[in-house]
Amino acid sequence: MAAVTSASIGMPRLILPPGWQLLRTAPDNSETARRVFASIRELGPRDSITPFARELERALQTQLDDAFRAGSFAVALPLGRPWEVPVSTSIAFSVVTPPTGTPVLPEVGEKVDTDAGTARRRILDAPVSPDALAGELVPLRTLDYTWVREDAYLVAFASITGDADPDYAPVTDALTLLITTMLDAVTFDPAPRQETQP
């Protein structure tokens, strides 16, 4: 039996909200970042728009590079209009192979039936330091889904970060509902097989 890898699983099939994109990560994500924001460069004079576009590209490339180094093969995140509240999120997908033995569904978390099969879901609120400054962006909540795929785990991890002001708690709850809705409905299509020449 061939080992399960991100290549054999293929890209996730997600219902993406407006403004969201699903991007594959790679050792070098500069070209992906340039492609995502290519249309920004057409919005105005080069001397004013180009530095803005480059900053967007730099930030996205950094996020994708970090995700790749952490073992993720794809990331879904909002890239549309800037959010009007200081709370945001993203979802990273990875394949994790246990060092020994056959993987089994973790015991920790809620057992949920998803379109991709049975999974374990955990939702954890992050402790906010009392020293956090007003307006400081901090981790607020994490969500993860774990599926078993033959000899490996398939993991979707989402983090919600933002201002810890209690007034924004409903936004965190709304993003939690959005993420769980997306991941309850995610599926993973196998990557296309390479045709062999006779």
JSON list of C-alpha atoms in Angstrom, two decimals:
[
{"chain": "A", "resi": 1, "resn": "MET", "atom": "CA", "xyz": [0.00, 0.00, 0.00]},
{"chain": "A", "resi": 2, "resn": "ALA", "atom": "CA", "xyz": [1.40, 3.41, -0.98]},
{"chain": "A", "resi": 3, "resn": "ALA", "atom": "CA", "xyz": [1.92, 5.92, 1.81]},
{"chain": "A", "resi": 4, "resn": "VAL", "atom": "CA", "xyz": [-0.67, 8.66, 2.17]},
{"chain": "A", "resi": 5, "resn": "THR", "atom": "CA", "xyz": [0.76, 12.05, 1.23]},
{"chain": "A", "resi": 6, "resn": "SER", "atom": "CA", "xyz": [-0.65, 15.47, 0.41]},
{"chain": "A", "resi": 7, "resn": "ALA", "atom": "CA", "xyz": [-0.10, 14.61, -3.26]},
{"chain": "A", "resi": 8, "resn": "SER", "atom": "CA", "xyz": [-2.20, 11.45, -3.02]},
{"chain": "A", "resi": 9, "resn": "ILE", "atom": "CA", "xyz": [-4.97, 13.22, -1.11]},
{"chain": "A", "resi": 10, "resn": "GLY", "atom": "CA", "xyz": [-5.22, 16.18, -3.45]},
{"chain": "A", "resi": 11, "resn": "MET", "atom": "CA", "xyz": [-6.45, 19.66, -2.60]},
{"chain": "A", "resi": 12, "resn": "PRO", "atom": "CA", "xyz": [-9.36, 20.11, -0.19]},
{"chain": "A", "resi": 13, "resn": "ARG", "atom": "CA", "xyz": [-12.72, 20.91, -1.75]},
{"chain": "A", "resi": 14, "resn": "LEU", "atom": "CA", "xyz": [-14.15, 23.72, 0.37]},
{"chain": "A", "resi": 15, "resn": "ILE", "atom": "CA", "xyz": [-17.17, 25.98, 0.21]},
{"chain": "A", "resi": 16, "resn": "LEU", "atom": "CA", "xyz": [-15.29, 29.29, 0.31]},
{"chain": "A", "resi": 17, "resn": "PRO", "atom": "CA", "xyz": [-17.00, 32.46, 1.56]},
{"chain": "A", "resi": 18, "resn": "PRO", "atom": "CA", "xyz": [-16.69, 35.57, -0.63]},
{"chain": "A", "resi": 19, "resn": "GLY", "atom": "CA", "xyz": [-13.17, 36.95, -0.53]},
{"chain": "A", "resi": 20, "resn": "TRP", "atom": "CA", "xyz": [-11.57, 33.68, 0.63]},
{"chain": "A", "resi": 21, "resn": "GLN", "atom": "CA", "xyz": [-8.98, 31.75, -1.37]},
{"chain": "A", "resi": 22, "resn": "LEU", "atom": "CA", "xyz": [-7.57, 28.24, -1.09]},
{"chain": "A", "resi": 23, "resn": "LEU", "atom": "CA", "xyz": [-3.85, 28.19, -1.86]},
{"chain": "A", "resi": 24, "resn": "ARG", "atom": "CA", "xyz": [-1.32, 25.37, -2.10]},
{"chain": "A", "resi": 25, "resn": "THR", "atom": "CA", "xyz": [1.89, 25.95, -0.17]},
{"chain": "A", "resi": 26, "resn": "ALA", "atom": "CA", "xyz": [5.37, 25.28, -1.56]},
{"chain": "A", "resi": 27, "resn": "PRO", "atom": "CA", "xyz": [9.02, 25.79, -0.61]},
{"chain": "A", "resi": 28, "resn": "ASP", "atom": "CA", "xyz": [8.86, 29.14, -2.46]},
{"chain": "A", "resi": 29, "resn": "ASN", "atom": "CA", "xyz": [5.50, 30.95, -2.37]},
{"chain": "A", "resi": 30, "resn": "SER", "atom": "CA", "xyz": [6.57, 34.22, -3.96]},
{"chain": "A", "resi": 31, "resn": "GLU", "atom": "CA", "xyz": [4.92, 33.49, -7.31]},
{"chain": "A", "resi": 32, "resn": "THR", "atom": "CA", "xyz": [1.64, 32.51, -5.64]},
{"chain": "A", "resi": 33, "resn": "ALA", "atom": "CA", "xyz": [1.63, 35.76, -3.68]},
{"chain": "A", "resi": 34, "resn": "ARG", "atom": "CA", "xyz": [2.32, 37.79, -6.85]},
{"chain": "A", "resi": 35, "resn": "ARG", "atom": "CA", "xyz": [-0.48, 36.01, -8.72]},
{"chain": "A", "resi": 36, "resn": "VAL", "atom": "CA", "xyz": [-3.02, 36.56, -5.93]},
{"chain": "A", "resi": 37, "resn": "PHE", "atom": "CA", "xyz": [-2.45, 40.31, -5.84]},
{"chain": "A", "resi": 38, "resn": "ALA", "atom": "CA", "xyz": [-1.65, 40.90, -9.53]},
{"chain": "A", "resi": 39, "resn": "SER", "atom": "CA", "xyz": [-4.90, 42.82, -10.08]},
{"chain": "A", "resi": 40, "resn": "ILE", "atom": "CA", "xyz": [-4.00, 45.26, -7.28]},
{"chain": "A", "resi": 41, "resn": "ARG", "atom": "CA", "xyz": [-1.22, 46.69, -9.45]},
{"chain": "A", "resi": 42, "resn": "GLU", "atom": "CA", "xyz": [-3.78, 47.84, -12.03]},
{"chain": "A", "resi": 43, "resn": "LEU", "atom": "CA", "xyz": [-5.75, 50.00, -9.58]},
{"chain": "A", "resi": 44, "resn": "GLY", "atom": "CA", "xyz": [-3.71, 53.17, -9.71]},
{"chain": "A", "resi": 45, "resn": "PRO", "atom": "CA", "xyz": [-0.40, 54.92, -10.39]},
{"chain": "A", "resi": 46, "resn": "ARG", "atom": "CA", "xyz": [2.59, 52.60, -10.21]},
{"chain": "A", "resi": 47, "resn": "ASP", "atom": "CA", "xyz": [4.51, 54.76, -7.72]},
{"chain": "A", "resi": 48, "resn": "SER", "atom": "CA", "xyz": [1.71, 54.57, -5.15]},
{"chain": "A", "resi": 49, "resn": "ILE", "atom": "CA", "xyz": [0.17, 51.15, -5.84]},
{"chain": "A", "resi": 50, "resn": "THR", "atom": "CA", "xyz": [3.33, 49.07, -6.34]},
{"chain": "A", "resi": 51, "resn": "PRO", "atom": "CA", "xyz": [4.68, 49.50, -2.76]},
{"chain": "A", "resi": 52, "resn": "PHE", "atom": "CA", "xyz": [1.22, 48.64, -1.39]},
{"chain": "A", "resi": 53, "resn": "ALA", "atom": "CA", "xyz": [0.98, 45.53, -3.60]},
{"chain": "A", "resi": 54, "resn": "ARG", "atom": "CA", "xyz": [4.48, 44.44, -2.62]},
{"chain": "A", "resi": 55, "resn": "GLU", "atom": "CA", "xyz": [3.60, 44.72, 1.07]},
{"chain": "A", "resi": 56, "resn": "LEU", "atom": "CA", "xyz": [0.50, 42.57, 0.56]},
{"chain": "A", "resi": 57, "resn": "GLU", "atom": "CA", "xyz": [2.57, 40.03, -1.37]},
{"chain": "A", "resi": 58, "resn": "ARG", "atom": "CA", "xyz": [5.26, 39.99, 1.32]},
{"chain": "A", "resi": 59, "resn": "ALA", "atom": "CA", "xyz": [2.72, 39.39, 4.09]},
{"chain": "A", "resi": 60, "resn": "LEU", "atom": "CA", "xyz": [0.98, 36.59, 2.19]},
{"chain": "A", "resi": 61, "resn": "GLN", "atom": "CA", "xyz": [4.26, 34.93, 1.19]},
{"chain": "A", "resi": 62, "resn": "THR", "atom": "CA", "xyz": [5.39, 34.98, 4.82]},
{"chain": "A", "resi": 63, "resn": "GLN", "atom": "CA", "xyz": [2.16, 33.35, 5.93]},
{"chain": "A", "resi": 64, "resn": "LEU", "atom": "CA", "xyz": [2.38, 30.65, 3.25]},
{"chain": "A", "resi": 65, "resn": "ASP", "atom": "CA", "xyz": [6.08, 30.06, 3.94]},
{"chain": "A", "resi": 66, "resn": "ASP", "atom": "CA", "xyz": [5.36, 29.66, 7.66]},
{"chain": "A", "resi": 67, "resn": "ALA", "atom": "CA", "xyz": [2.52, 27.23, 6.90]},
{"chain": "A", "resi": 68, "resn": "PHE", "atom": "CA", "xyz": [4.75, 25.14, 4.61]},
{"chain": "A", "resi": 69, "resn": "ARG", "atom": "CA", "xyz": [7.52, 24.97, 7.21]},
{"chain": "A", "resi": 70, "resn": "ALA", "atom": "CA", "xyz": [4.93, 23.83, 9.76]},
{"chain": "A", "resi": 71, "resn": "GLY", "atom": "CA", "xyz": [3.98, 20.94, 7.47]},
{"chain": "A", "resi": 72, "resn": "SER", "atom": "CA", "xyz": [0.85, 22.32, 5.79]},
{"chain": "A", "resi": 73, "resn": "PHE", "atom": "CA", "xyz": [0.17, 21.64, 2.12]},
{"chain": "A", "resi": 74, "resn": "ALA", "atom": "CA", "xyz": [-2.75, 24.07, 1.69]},
{"chain": "A", "resi": 75, "resn": "VAL", "atom": "CA", "xyz": [-4.17, 27.14, 3.39]},
{"chain": "A", "resi": 76, "resn": "ALA", "atom": "CA", "xyz": [-7.61, 28.76, 3.16]},
{"chain": "A", "resi": 77, "resn": "LEU", "atom": "CA", "xyz": [-7.84, 32.39, 4.23]},
{"chain": "A", "resi": 78, "resn": "PRO", "atom": "CA", "xyz": [-9.77, 35.60, 3.63]},
{"chain": "A", "resi": 79, "resn": "LEU", "atom": "CA", "xyz": [-8.07, 37.86, 1.06]},
{"chain": "A", "resi": 80, "resn": "GLY", "atom": "CA", "xyz": [-10.93, 40.12, 0.01]},
{"chain": "A", "resi": 81, "resn": "ARG", "atom": "CA", "xyz": [-11.82, 43.49, 1.46]},
{"chain": "A", "resi": 82, "resn": "PRO", "atom": "CA", "xyz": [-10.07, 44.36, 4.73]},
{"chain": "A", "resi": 83, "resn": "TRP", "atom": "CA", "xyz": [-12.05, 43.28, 7.76]},
{"chain": "A", "resi": 84, "resn": "GLU", "atom": "CA", "xyz": [-13.74, 46.09, 9.66]},
{"chain": "A", "resi": 85, "resn": "VAL", "atom": "CA", "xyz": [-13.03, 44.45, 13.03]},
{"chain": "A", "resi": 86, "resn": "PRO", "atom": "CA", "xyz": [-9.61, 43.39, 14.35]},
{"chain": "A", "resi": 87, "resn": "VAL", "atom": "CA", "xyz": [-10.35, 39.65, 14.32]},
{"chain": "A", "resi": 88, "resn": "SER", "atom": "CA", "xyz": [-9.40, 37.22, 11.55]},
{"chain": "A", "resi": 89, "resn": "THR", "atom": "CA", "xyz": [-8.69, 33.56, 10.85]},
{"chain": "A", "resi": 90, "resn": "SER", "atom": "CA", "xyz": [-7.18, 31.02, 8.47]},
{"chain": "A", "resi": 91, "resn": "ILE", "atom": "CA", "xyz": [-7.28, 27.24, 8.00]},
{"chain": "A", "resi": 92, "resn": "ALA", "atom": "CA", "xyz": [-4.22, 25.06, 7.32]},
{"chain": "A", "resi": 93, "resn": "PHE", "atom": "CA", "xyz": [-4.30, 21.47, 6.06]},
{"chain": "A", "resi": 94, "resn": "SER", "atom": "CA", "xyz": [-1.57, 18.91, 6.70]},
{"chain": "A", "resi": 95, "resn": "VAL", "atom": "CA", "xyz": [-0.85, 15.18, 6.54]},
{"chain": "A", "resi": 96, "resn": "VAL", "atom": "CA", "xyz": [0.75, 13.71, 9.66]},
{"chain": "A", "resi": 97, "resn": "THR", "atom": "CA", "xyz": [2.24, 10.22, 9.69]},
{"chain": "A", "resi": 98, "resn": "PRO", "atom": "CA", "xyz": [2.59, 8.61, 13.13]},
{"chain": "A", "resi": 99, "resn": "PRO", "atom": "CA", "xyz": [6.12, 7.40, 13.94]},
{"chain": "A", "resi": 100, "resn": "THR", "atom": "CA", "xyz": [4.87, 3.88, 14.69]},
{"chain": "A", "resi": 101, "resn": "GLY", "atom": "CA", "xyz": [1.72, 1.83, 14.44]},
{"chain": "A", "resi": 102, "resn": "THR", "atom": "CA", "xyz": [-1.54, 2.33, 12.61]},
{"chain": "A", "resi": 103, "resn": "PRO", "atom": "CA", "xyz": [-3.30, 5.65, 13.22]},
{"chain": "A", "resi": 104, "resn": "VAL", "atom": "CA", "xyz": [-6.63, 5.59, 15.00]},
{"chain": "A", "resi": 105, "resn": "LEU", "atom": "CA", "xyz": [-9.06, 8.41, 15.60]},
{"chain": "A", "resi": 106, "resn": "PRO", "atom": "CA", "xyz": [-7.90, 10.45, 18.62]},
{"chain": "A", "resi": 107, "resn": "GLU", "atom": "CA", "xyz": [-9.90, 10.07, 21.82]},
{"chain": "A", "resi": 108, "resn": "VAL", "atom": "CA", "xyz": [-9.70, 13.76, 22.67]},
{"chain": "A", "resi": 109, "resn": "GLY", "atom": "CA", "xyz": [-12.35, 16.02, 21.20]},
{"chain": "A", "resi": 110, "resn": "GLU", "atom": "CA", "xyz": [-15.87, 15.71, 19.89]},
{"chain": "A", "resi": 111, "resn": "LYS", "atom": "CA", "xyz": [-16.59, 12.95, 17.40]},
{"chain": "A", "resi": 112, "resn": "VAL", "atom": "CA", "xyz": [-18.29, 14.47, 14.36]},
{"chain": "A", "resi": 113, "resn": "ASP", "atom": "CA", "xyz": [-19.58, 13.15, 11.07]},
{"chain": "A", "resi": 114, "resn": "THR", "atom": "CA", "xyz": [-18.32, 15.24, 8.16]},
{"chain": "A", "resi": 115, "resn": "ASP", "atom": "CA", "xyz": [-18.58, 14.95, 4.40]},
{"chain": "A", "resi": 116, "resn": "ALA", "atom": "CA", "xyz": [-14.97, 13.69, 4.47]},
{"chain": "A", "resi": 117, "resn": "GLY", "atom": "CA", "xyz": [-15.82, 10.98, 7.03]},
{"chain": "A", "resi": 118, "resn": "THR", "atom": "CA", "xyz": [-15.72, 10.69, 10.80]},
{"chain": "A", "resi": 119, "resn": "ALA", "atom": "CA", "xyz": [-13.40, 13.16, 12.52]},
{"chain": "A", "resi": 120, "resn": "ARG", "atom": "CA", "xyz": [-12.44, 14.41, 15.94]},
{"chain": "A", "resi": 121, "resn": "ARG", "atom": "CA", "xyz": [-13.02, 18.11, 16.47]},
{"chain": "A", "resi": 122, "resn": "ARG", "atom": "CA", "xyz": [-11.47, 20.23, 19.21]},
{"chain": "A", "resi": 123, "resn": "ILE", "atom": "CA", "xyz": [-12.31, 23.85, 19.93]},
{"chain": "A", "resi": 124, "resn": "LEU", "atom": "CA", "xyz": [-10.07, 25.55, 22.49]},
{"chain": "A", "resi": 125, "resn": "ASP", "atom": "CA", "xyz": [-10.11, 29.10, 23.81]},
{"chain": "A", "resi": 126, "resn": "ALA", "atom": "CA", "xyz": [-6.62, 30.52, 24.15]},
{"chain": "A", "resi": 127, "resn": "PRO", "atom": "CA", "xyz": [-5.69, 32.08, 27.49]},
{"chain": "A", "resi": 128, "resn": "VAL", "atom": "CA", "xyz": [-5.24, 35.82, 27.08]},
{"chain": "A", "resi": 129, "resn": "SER", "atom": "CA", "xyz": [-2.42, 37.35, 29.07]},
{"chain": "A", "resi": 130, "resn": "PRO", "atom": "CA", "xyz": [-3.52, 40.06, 31.51]},
{"chain": "A", "resi": 131, "resn": "ASP", "atom": "CA", "xyz": [-0.57, 42.05, 30.16]},
{"chain": "A", "resi": 132, "resn": "ALA", "atom": "CA", "xyz": [-2.06, 42.16, 26.64]},
{"chain": "A", "resi": 133, "resn": "LEU", "atom": "CA", "xyz": [-2.33, 45.76, 25.48]},
{"chain": "A", "resi": 134, "resn": "ALA", "atom": "CA", "xyz": [-5.55, 47.29, 24.19]},
{"chain": "A", "resi": 135, "resn": "GLY", "atom": "CA", "xyz": [-5.73, 46.68, 20.46]},
{"chain": "A", "resi": 136, "resn": "GLU", "atom": "CA", "xyz": [-2.99, 44.04, 20.53]},
{"chain": "A", "resi": 137, "resn": "LEU", "atom": "CA", "xyz": [-3.65, 41.06, 18.26]},
{"chain": "A", "resi": 138, "resn": "VAL", "atom": "CA", "xyz": [-3.44, 37.81, 20.21]},
{"chain": "A", "resi": 139, "resn": "PRO", "atom": "CA", "xyz": [-4.57, 34.18, 19.72]},
{"chain": "A", "resi": 140, "resn": "LEU", "atom": "CA", "xyz": [-8.22, 33.87, 20.75]},
{"chain": "A", "resi": 141, "resn": "ARG", "atom": "CA", "xyz": [-9.36, 30.38, 19.76]},
{"chain": "A", "resi": 142, "resn": "THR", "atom": "CA", "xyz": [-8.12, 27.32, 17.88]},
{"chain": "A", "resi": 143, "resn": "LEU", "atom": "CA", "xyz": [-10.07, 24.62, 16.10]},
{"chain": "A", "resi": 144, "resn": "ASP", "atom": "CA", "xyz": [-8.78, 21.37, 14.69]},
{"chain": "A", "resi": 145, "resn": "TYR", "atom": "CA", "xyz": [-10.30, 18.46, 12.84]},
{"chain": "A", "resi": 146, "resn": "THR", "atom": "CA", "xyz": [-8.50, 15.11, 12.56]},
{"chain": "A", "resi": 147, "resn": "TRP", "atom": "CA", "xyz": [-9.39, 12.37, 10.08]},
{"chain": "A", "resi": 148, "resn": "VAL", "atom": "CA", "xyz": [-7.69, 9.00, 9.59]},
{"chain": "A", "resi": 149, "resn": "ARG", "atom": "CA", "xyz": [-6.52, 8.22, 6.06]},
{"chain": "A", "resi": 150, "resn": "GLU", "atom": "CA", "xyz": [-5.04, 4.71, 5.86]},
{"chain": "A", "resi": 151, "resn": "ASP", "atom": "CA", "xyz": [-1.54, 5.13, 7.37]},
{"chain": "A", "resi": 152, "resn": "ALA", "atom": "CA", "xyz": [-1.76, 8.83, 8.23]},
{"chain": "A", "resi": 153, "resn": "TYR", "atom": "CA", "xyz": [-3.77, 11.58, 9.86]},
{"chain": "A", "resi": 154, "resn": "LEU", "atom": "CA", "xyz": [-5.31, 14.37, 7.84]},
{"chain": "A", "resi": 155, "resn": "VAL", "atom": "CA", "xyz": [-5.51, 17.50, 9.99]},
{"chain": "A", "resi": 156, "resn": "ALA", "atom": "CA", "xyz": [-7.25, 20.83, 9.46]},
{"chain": "A", "resi": 157, "resn": "PHE", "atom": "CA", "xyz": [-6.14, 23.50, 11.92]},
{"chain": "A", "resi": 158, "resn": "ALA", "atom": "CA", "xyz": [-7.72, 26.93, 12.24]},
{"chain": "A", "resi": 159, "resn": "SER", "atom": "CA", "xyz": [-6.67, 29.79, 14.46]},
{"chain": "A", "resi": 160, "resn": "ILE", "atom": "CA", "xyz": [-8.67, 32.89, 15.28]},
{"chain": "A", "resi": 161, "resn": "THR", "atom": "CA", "xyz": [-6.60, 35.90, 16.28]},
{"chain": "A", "resi": 162, "resn": "GLY", "atom": "CA", "xyz": [-7.51, 39.45, 17.11]},
{"chain": "A", "resi": 163, "resn": "ASP", "atom": "CA", "xyz": [-8.23, 42.02, 19.77]},
{"chain": "A", "resi": 164, "resn": "ALA", "atom": "CA", "xyz": [-9.22, 40.37, 23.06]},
{"chain": "A", "resi": 165, "resn": "ASP", "atom": "CA", "xyz": [-11.77, 43.11, 23.79]},
{"chain": "A", "resi": 166, "resn": "PRO", "atom": "CA", "xyz": [-14.97, 41.32, 24.99]},
{"chain": "A", "resi": 167, "resn": "ASP", "atom": "CA", "xyz": [-16.96, 43.45, 22.53]},
{"chain": "A", "resi": 168, "resn": "TYR", "atom": "CA", "xyz": [-15.44, 41.35, 19.73]},
{"chain": "A", "resi": 169, "resn": "ALA", "atom": "CA", "xyz": [-16.38, 37.99, 21.28]},
{"chain": "A", "resi": 170, "resn": "PRO", "atom": "CA", "xyz": [-19.44, 37.65, 18.99]},
{"chain": "A", "resi": 171, "resn": "VAL", "atom": "CA", "xyz": [-17.10, 37.94, 16.00]},
{"chain": "A", "resi": 172, "resn": "THR", "atom": "CA", "xyz": [-14.97, 35.10, 17.35]},
{"chain": "A", "resi": 173, "resn": "ASP", "atom": "CA", "xyz": [-18.12, 33.00, 17.81]},
{"chain": "A", "resi": 174, "resn": "ALA", "atom": "CA", "xyz": [-19.30, 33.82, 14.29]},
{"chain": "A", "resi": 175, "resn": "LEU", "atom": "CA", "xyz": [-15.93, 32.82, 12.81]},
{"chain": "A", "resi": 176, "resn": "THR", "atom": "CA", "xyz": [-16.06, 29.59, 14.81]},
{"chain": "A", "resi": 177, "resn": "LEU", "atom": "CA", "xyz": [-19.45, 28.79, 13.29]},
{"chain": "A", "resi": 178, "resn": "LEU", "atom": "CA", "xyz": [-18.13, 29.64, 9.82]},
{"chain": "A", "resi": 179, "resn": "ILE", "atom": "CA", "xyz": [-15.08, 27.40, 10.20]},
{"chain": "A", "resi": 180, "resn": "THR", "atom": "CA", "xyz": [-17.03, 24.44, 11.57]},
{"chain": "A", "resi": 181, "resn": "THR", "atom": "CA", "xyz": [-19.53, 24.79, 8.74]},
{"chain": "A", "resi": 182, "resn": "MET", "atom": "CA", "xyz": [-16.71, 24.82, 6.17]},
{"chain": "A", "resi": 183, "resn": "LEU", "atom": "CA", "xyz": [-14.89, 21.85, 7.67]},
{"chain": "A", "resi": 184, "resn": "ASP", "atom": "CA", "xyz": [-18.02, 19.79, 8.24]},
{"chain": "A", "resi": 185, "resn": "ALA", "atom": "CA", "xyz": [-18.55, 20.03, 4.47]},
{"chain": "A", "resi": 186, "resn": "VAL", "atom": "CA", "xyz": [-14.95, 19.66, 3.25]},
{"chain": "A", "resi": 187, "resn": "THR", "atom": "CA", "xyz": [-13.98, 16.74, 1.02]},
{"chain": "A", "resi": 188, "resn": "PHE", "atom": "CA", "xyz": [-10.64, 15.62, -0.35]},
{"chain": "A", "resi": 189, "resn": "ASP", "atom": "CA", "xyz": [-10.45, 14.49, -3.94]},
{"chain": "A", "resi": 190, "resn": "PRO", "atom": "CA", "xyz": [-7.57, 12.22, -4.89]},
{"chain": "A", "resi": 191, "resn": "ALA", "atom": "CA", "xyz": [-4.94, 13.90, -7.03]},
{"chain": "A", "resi": 192, "resn": "PRO", "atom": "CA", "xyz": [-5.15, 12.99, -10.74]},
{"chain": "A", "resi": 193, "resn": "ARG", "atom": "CA", "xyz": [-3.21, 9.88, -11.62]},
{"chain": "A", "resi": 194, "resn": "GLN", "atom": "CA", "xyz": [-0.30, 10.17, -14.02]},
{"chain": "A", "resi": 195, "resn": "GLU", "atom": "CA", "xyz": [-1.00, 8.39, -17.29]},
{"chain": "A", "resi": 196, "resn": "THR", "atom": "CA", "xyz": [1.59, 5.71, -18.02]},
{"chain": "A", "resi": 197, "resn": "GLN", "atom": "CA", "xyz": [2.93, 5.42, -21.52]},
{"chain": "A", "resi": 198, "resn": "PRO", "atom": "CA", "xyz": [2.96, 1.92, -23.08]}
]
